[in-house]
PDB file of C-alpha atoms and ligand atoms in Angstrom:
ATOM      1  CA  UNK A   1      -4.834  -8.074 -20.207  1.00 83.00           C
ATOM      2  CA  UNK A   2      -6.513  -4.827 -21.434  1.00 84.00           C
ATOM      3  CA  UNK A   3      -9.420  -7.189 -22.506  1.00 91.00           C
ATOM      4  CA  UNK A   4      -9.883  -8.165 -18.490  1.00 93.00           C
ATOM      5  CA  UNK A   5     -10.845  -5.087 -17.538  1.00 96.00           C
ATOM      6  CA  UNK A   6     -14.026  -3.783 -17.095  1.00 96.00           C
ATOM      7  CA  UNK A   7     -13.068  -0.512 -16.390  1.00 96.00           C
ATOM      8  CA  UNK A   8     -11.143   2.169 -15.316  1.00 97.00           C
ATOM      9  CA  UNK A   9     -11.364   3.652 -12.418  1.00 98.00           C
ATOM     10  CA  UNK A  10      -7.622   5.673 -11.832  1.00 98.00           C
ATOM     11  CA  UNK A  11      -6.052   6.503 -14.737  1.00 97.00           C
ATOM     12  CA  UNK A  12      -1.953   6.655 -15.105  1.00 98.00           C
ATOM     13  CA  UNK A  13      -1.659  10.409 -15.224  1.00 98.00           C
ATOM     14  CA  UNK A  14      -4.099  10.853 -12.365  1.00 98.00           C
ATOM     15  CA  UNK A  15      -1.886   8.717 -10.245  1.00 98.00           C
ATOM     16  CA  UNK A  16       1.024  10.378 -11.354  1.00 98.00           C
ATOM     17  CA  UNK A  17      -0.373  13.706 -10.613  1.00 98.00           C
ATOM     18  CA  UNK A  18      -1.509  12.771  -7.150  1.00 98.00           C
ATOM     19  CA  UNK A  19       1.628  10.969  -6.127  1.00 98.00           C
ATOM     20  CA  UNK A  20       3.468  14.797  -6.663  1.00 98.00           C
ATOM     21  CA  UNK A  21       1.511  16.195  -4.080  1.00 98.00           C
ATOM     22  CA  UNK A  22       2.094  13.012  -1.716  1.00 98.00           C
ATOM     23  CA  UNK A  23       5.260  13.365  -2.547  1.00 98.00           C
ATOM     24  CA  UNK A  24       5.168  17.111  -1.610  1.00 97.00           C
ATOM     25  CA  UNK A  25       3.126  16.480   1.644  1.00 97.00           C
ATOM     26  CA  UNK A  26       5.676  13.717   2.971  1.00 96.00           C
ATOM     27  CA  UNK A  27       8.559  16.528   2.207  1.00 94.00           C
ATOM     28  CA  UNK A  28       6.923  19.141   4.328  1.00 94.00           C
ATOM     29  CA  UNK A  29       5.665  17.110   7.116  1.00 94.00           C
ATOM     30  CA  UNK A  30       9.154  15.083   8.302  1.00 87.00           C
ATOM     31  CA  UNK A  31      11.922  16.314   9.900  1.00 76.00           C
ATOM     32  CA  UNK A  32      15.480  16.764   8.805  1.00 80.00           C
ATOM     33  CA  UNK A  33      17.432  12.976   9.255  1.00 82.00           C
ATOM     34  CA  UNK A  34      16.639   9.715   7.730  1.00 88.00           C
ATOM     35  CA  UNK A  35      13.424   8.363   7.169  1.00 94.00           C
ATOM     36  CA  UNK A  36      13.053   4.766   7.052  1.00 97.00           C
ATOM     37  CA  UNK A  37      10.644   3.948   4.612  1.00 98.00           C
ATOM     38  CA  UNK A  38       8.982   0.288   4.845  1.00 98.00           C
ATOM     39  CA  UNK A  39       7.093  -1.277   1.400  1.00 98.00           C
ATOM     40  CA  UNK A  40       4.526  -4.209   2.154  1.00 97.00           C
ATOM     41  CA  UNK A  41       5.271  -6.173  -1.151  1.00 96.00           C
ATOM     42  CA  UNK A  42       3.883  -7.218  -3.298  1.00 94.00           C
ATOM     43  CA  UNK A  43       1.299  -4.907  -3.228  1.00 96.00           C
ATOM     44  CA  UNK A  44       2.705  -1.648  -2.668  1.00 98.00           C
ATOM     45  CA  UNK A  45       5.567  -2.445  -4.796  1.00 97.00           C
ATOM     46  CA  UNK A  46       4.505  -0.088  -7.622  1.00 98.00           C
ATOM     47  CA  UNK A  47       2.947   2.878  -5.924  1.00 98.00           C
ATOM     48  CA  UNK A  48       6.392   2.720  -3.508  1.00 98.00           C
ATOM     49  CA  UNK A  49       8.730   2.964  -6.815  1.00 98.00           C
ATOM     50  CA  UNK A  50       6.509   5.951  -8.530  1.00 98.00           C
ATOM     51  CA  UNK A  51       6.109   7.972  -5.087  1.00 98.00           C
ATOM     52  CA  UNK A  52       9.787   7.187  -3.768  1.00 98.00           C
ATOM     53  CA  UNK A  53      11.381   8.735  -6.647  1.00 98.00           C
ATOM     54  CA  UNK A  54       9.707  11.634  -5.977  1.00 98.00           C
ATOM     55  CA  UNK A  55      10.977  12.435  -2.304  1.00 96.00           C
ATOM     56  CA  UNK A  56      13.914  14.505  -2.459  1.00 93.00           C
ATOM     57  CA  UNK A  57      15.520  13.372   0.761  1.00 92.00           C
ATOM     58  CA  UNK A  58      17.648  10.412   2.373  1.00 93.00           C
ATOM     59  CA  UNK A  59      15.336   7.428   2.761  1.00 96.00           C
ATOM     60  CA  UNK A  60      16.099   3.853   3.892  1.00 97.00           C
ATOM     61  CA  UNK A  61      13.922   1.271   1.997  1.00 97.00           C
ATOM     62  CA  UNK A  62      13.022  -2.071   3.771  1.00 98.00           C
ATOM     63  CA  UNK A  63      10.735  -4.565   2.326  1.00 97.00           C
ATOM     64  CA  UNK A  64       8.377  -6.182   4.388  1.00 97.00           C
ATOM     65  CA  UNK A  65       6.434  -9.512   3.298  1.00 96.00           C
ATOM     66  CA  UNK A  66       2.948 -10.134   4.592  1.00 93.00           C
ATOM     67  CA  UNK A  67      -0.154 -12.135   3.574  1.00 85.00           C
ATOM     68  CA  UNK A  68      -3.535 -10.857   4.469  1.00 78.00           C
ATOM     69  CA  UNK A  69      -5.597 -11.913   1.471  1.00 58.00           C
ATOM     70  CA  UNK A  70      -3.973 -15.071   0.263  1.00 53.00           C
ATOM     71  CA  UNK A  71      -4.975 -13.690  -3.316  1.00 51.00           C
ATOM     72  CA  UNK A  72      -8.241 -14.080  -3.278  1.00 58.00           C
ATOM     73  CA  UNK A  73     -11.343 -11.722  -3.098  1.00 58.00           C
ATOM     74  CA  UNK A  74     -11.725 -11.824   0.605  1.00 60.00           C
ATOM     75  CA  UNK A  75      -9.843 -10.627   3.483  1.00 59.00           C
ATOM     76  CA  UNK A  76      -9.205 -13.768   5.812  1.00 59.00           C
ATOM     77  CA  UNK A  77      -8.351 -11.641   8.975  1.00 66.00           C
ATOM     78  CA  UNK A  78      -5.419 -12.921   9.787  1.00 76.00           C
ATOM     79  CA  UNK A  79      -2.055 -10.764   8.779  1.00 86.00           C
ATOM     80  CA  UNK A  80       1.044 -12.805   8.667  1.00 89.00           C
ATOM     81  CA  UNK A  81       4.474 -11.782   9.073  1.00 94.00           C
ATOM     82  CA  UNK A  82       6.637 -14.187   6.497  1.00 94.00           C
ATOM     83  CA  UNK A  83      10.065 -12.732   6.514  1.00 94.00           C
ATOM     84  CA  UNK A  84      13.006 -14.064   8.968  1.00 93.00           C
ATOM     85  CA  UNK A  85      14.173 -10.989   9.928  1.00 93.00           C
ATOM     86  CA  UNK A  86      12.325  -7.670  11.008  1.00 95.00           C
ATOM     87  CA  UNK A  87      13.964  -4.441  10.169  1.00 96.00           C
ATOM     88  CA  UNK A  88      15.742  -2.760  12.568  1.00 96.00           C
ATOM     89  CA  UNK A  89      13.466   0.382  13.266  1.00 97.00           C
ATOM     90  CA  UNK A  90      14.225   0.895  17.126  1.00 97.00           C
ATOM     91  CA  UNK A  91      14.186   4.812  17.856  1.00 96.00           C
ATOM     92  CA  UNK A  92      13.507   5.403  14.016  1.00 95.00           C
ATOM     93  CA  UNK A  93      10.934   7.541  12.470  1.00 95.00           C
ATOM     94  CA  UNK A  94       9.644   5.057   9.938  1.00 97.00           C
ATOM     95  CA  UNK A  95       6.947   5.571   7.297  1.00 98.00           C
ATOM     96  CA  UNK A  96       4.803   2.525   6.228  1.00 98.00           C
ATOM     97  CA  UNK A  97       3.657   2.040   2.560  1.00 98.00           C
ATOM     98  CA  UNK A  98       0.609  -0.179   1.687  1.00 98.00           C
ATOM     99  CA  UNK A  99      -0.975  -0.202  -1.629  1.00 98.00           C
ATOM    100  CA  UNK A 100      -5.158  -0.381  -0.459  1.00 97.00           C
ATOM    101  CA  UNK A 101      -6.490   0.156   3.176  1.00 96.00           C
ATOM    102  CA  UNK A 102      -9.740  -2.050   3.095  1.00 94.00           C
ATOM    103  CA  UNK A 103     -10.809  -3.874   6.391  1.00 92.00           C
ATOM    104  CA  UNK A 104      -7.399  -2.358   8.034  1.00 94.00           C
ATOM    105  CA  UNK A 105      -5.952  -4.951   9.670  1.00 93.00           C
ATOM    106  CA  UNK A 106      -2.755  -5.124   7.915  1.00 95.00           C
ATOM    107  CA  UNK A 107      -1.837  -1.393   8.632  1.00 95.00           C
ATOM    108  CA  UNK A 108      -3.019  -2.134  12.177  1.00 95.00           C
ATOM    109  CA  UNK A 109      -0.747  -5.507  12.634  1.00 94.00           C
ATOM    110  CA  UNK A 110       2.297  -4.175  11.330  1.00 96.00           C
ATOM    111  CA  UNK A 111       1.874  -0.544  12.653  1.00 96.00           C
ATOM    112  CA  UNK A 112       1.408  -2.631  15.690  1.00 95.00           C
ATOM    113  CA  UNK A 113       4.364  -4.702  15.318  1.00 95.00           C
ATOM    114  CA  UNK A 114       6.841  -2.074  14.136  1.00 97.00           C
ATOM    115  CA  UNK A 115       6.071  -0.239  17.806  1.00 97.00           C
ATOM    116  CA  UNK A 116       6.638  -2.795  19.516  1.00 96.00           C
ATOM    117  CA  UNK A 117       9.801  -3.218  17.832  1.00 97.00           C
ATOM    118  CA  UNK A 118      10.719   0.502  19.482  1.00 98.00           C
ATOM    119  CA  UNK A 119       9.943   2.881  16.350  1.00 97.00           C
ATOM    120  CA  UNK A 120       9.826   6.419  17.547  1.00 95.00           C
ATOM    121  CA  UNK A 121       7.088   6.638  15.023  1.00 95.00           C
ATOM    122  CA  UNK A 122       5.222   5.355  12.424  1.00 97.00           C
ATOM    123  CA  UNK A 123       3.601   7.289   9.433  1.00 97.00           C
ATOM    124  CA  UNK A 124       1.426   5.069   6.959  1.00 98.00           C
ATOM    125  CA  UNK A 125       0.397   5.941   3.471  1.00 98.00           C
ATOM    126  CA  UNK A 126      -1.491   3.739   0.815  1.00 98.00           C
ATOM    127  CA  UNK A 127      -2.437   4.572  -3.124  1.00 98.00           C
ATOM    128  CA  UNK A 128      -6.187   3.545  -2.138  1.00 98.00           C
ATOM    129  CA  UNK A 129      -8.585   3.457   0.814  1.00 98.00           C
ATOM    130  CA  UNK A 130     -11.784   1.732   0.398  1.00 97.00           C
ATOM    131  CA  UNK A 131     -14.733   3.656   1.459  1.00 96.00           C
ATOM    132  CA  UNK A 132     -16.333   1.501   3.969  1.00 93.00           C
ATOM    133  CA  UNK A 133     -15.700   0.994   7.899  1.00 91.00           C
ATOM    134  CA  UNK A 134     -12.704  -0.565   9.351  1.00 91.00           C
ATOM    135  CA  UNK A 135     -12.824  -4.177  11.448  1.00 88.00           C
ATOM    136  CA  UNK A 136     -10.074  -2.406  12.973  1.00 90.00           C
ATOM    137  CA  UNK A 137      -8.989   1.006  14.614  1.00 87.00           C
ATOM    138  CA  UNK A 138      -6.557   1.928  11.207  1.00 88.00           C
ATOM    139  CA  UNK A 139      -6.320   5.076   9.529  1.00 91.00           C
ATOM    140  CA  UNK A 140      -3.664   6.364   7.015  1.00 96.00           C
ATOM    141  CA  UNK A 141      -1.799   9.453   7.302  1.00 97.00           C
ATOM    142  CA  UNK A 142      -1.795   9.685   3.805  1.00 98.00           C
ATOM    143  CA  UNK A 143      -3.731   8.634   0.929  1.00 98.00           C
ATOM    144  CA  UNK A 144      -3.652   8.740  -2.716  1.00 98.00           C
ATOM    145  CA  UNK A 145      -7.650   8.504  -3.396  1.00 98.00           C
ATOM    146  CA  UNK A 146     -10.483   6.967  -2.029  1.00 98.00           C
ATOM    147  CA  UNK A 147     -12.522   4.260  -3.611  1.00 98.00           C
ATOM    148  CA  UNK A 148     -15.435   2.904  -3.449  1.00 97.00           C
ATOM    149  CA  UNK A 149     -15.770  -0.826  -1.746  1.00 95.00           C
ATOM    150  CA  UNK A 150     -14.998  -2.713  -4.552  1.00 94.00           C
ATOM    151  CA  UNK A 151     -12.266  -5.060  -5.800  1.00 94.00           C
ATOM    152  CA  UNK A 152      -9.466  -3.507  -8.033  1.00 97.00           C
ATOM    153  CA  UNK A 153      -6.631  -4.406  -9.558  1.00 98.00           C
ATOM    154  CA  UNK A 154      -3.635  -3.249 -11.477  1.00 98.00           C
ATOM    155  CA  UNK A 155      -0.951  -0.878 -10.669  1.00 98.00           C
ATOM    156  CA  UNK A 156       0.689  -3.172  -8.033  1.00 98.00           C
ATOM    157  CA  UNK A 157      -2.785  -4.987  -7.320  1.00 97.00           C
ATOM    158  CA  UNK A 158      -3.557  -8.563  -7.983  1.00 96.00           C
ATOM    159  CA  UNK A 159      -6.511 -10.873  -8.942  1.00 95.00           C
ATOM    160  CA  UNK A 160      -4.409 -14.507  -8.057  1.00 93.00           C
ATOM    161  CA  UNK A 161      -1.460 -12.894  -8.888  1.00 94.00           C
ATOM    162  CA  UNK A 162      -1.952 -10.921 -11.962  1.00 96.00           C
ATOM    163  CA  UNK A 163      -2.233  -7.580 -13.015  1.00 97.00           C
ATOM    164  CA  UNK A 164      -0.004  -6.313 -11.024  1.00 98.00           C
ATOM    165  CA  UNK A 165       1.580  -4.648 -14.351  1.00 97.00           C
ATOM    166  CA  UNK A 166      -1.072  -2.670 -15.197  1.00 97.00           C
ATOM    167  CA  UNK A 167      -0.474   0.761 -15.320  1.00 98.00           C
ATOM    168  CA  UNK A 168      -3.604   2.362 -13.999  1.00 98.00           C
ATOM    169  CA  UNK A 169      -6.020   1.191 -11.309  1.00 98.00           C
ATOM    170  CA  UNK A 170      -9.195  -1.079 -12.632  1.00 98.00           C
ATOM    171  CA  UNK A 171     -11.867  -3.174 -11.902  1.00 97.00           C
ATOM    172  CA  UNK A 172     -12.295  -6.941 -13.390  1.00 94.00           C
ATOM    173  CA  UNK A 173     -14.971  -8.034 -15.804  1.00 92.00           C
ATOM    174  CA  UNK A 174     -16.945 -10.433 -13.576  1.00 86.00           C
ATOM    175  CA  UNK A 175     -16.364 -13.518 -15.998  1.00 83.00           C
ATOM    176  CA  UNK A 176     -12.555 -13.028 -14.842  1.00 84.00           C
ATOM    177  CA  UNK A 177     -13.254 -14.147 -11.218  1.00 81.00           C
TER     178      UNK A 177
HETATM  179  P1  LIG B 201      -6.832  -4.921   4.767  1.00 97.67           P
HETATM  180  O1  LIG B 201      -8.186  -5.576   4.738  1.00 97.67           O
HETATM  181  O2  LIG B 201      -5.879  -5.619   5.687  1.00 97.67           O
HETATM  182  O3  LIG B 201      -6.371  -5.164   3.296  1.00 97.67           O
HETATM  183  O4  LIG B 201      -6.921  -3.429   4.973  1.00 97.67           O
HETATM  184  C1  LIG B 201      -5.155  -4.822   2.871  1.00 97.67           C
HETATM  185  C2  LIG B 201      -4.684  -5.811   1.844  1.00 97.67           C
HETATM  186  O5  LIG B 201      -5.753  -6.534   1.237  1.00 97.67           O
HETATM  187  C3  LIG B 201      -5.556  -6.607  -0.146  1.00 97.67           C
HETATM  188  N1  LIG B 201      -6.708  -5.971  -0.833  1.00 97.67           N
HETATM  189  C4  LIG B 201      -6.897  -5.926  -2.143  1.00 97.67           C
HETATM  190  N2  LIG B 201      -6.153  -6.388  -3.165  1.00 97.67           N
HETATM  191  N3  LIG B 201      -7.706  -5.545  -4.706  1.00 97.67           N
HETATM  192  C5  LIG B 201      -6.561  -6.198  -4.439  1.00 97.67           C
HETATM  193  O6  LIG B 201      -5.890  -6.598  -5.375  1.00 97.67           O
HETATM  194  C6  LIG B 201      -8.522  -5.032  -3.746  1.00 97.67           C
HETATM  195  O7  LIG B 201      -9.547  -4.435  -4.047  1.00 97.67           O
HETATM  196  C7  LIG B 201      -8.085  -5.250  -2.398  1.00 97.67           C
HETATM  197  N4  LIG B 201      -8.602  -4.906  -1.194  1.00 97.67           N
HETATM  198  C8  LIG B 201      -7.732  -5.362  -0.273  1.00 97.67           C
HETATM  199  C9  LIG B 201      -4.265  -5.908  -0.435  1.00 97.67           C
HETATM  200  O8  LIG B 201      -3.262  -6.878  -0.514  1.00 97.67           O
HETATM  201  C10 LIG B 201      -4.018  -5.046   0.747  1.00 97.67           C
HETATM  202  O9  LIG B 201      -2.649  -4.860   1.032  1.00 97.67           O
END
């Protein structure tokens, strides 16, 4: 797998470093009560486990499944919601994990969609932001570190699926896509 990368760009004990001072932030900033925390899988599946453990507070963890990129390279525009049942976030203060904000339409459809499903509020907070301008008015309240606007993988990201396992953020050697 090691062999598929061309390089890389966020190394495990960076990430680890950075997600204690997330982890710090999100402490300080909510209020006392339970903080319902929702994970878009599969994406945010790793970052969610490594920052999680690090909050030292009640949270409720809800899973939400949504295709945006259809695993491919490019970002089809359309954000659909696959699960039969929403969580129940009415009058909840909910905070919304996402591993990469790139064009920003999947933070904007579900942030969307969990207010309209009566959320008190909603937080987001992704691993990675891509340097570039949105299609779409989305901006997280927190973020691990800011790339530039290039595909990566690894550490919950996928190329067709894979790499997900990877500890440390990457990019692909070309002859891999
Ligand atoms: P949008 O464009 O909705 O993108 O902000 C969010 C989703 O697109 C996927 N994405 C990527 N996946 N490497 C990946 O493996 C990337 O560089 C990348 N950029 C966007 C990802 O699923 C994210 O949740």
């Amino acid at each position: 797998m090691r062999n598929d990368i061309e390089r890389v760009l966020i190394d495990e004990r960076v990430i680890g470093k950075r997600l204690d001072a997330m982890a710090a932030d999100i402490e300080r900033d909510f209020p006392g009560g339970t903080l319902v925390v929702i994970i878009l899988l599969k994406g945010a599946l790793v970052f969610a486990a490594d920052l999680l453990r690090r909050v030292p507070r009640v949270l409720e963890i809800e899973c939400l499944n949504v295709a945006s990129y259809h695993g491919g390279l490019e970002s089809t525009g359309q954000v659909d919601f696959l699960d039969r049942h929403f969580p129940e976030v009415r009058g909840r203060h909910v905070l919304l994990l996402d591993d990469i904000l790139d064009t920003g339409r999947t933070l904007y459809a579900v942030s969307r969609r969990l207010r309209e499903e009566g959320a008190a509020a909603v937080y987001t907070a992704v691993l990675l932001a891509k340097d570039k301008a949105r299609a779409v008015a989305a901006a997280a309240d927190y973020v691990g570190f800011v790339i530039g606007d290039e595909f990566v993988v690894g550490y919950g990201l996928d190329y067709q699926g894979r790499y997900r396992n990877l500890p440390y953020v990457g990019v692909l050697k070309g002859a891999v896509r």
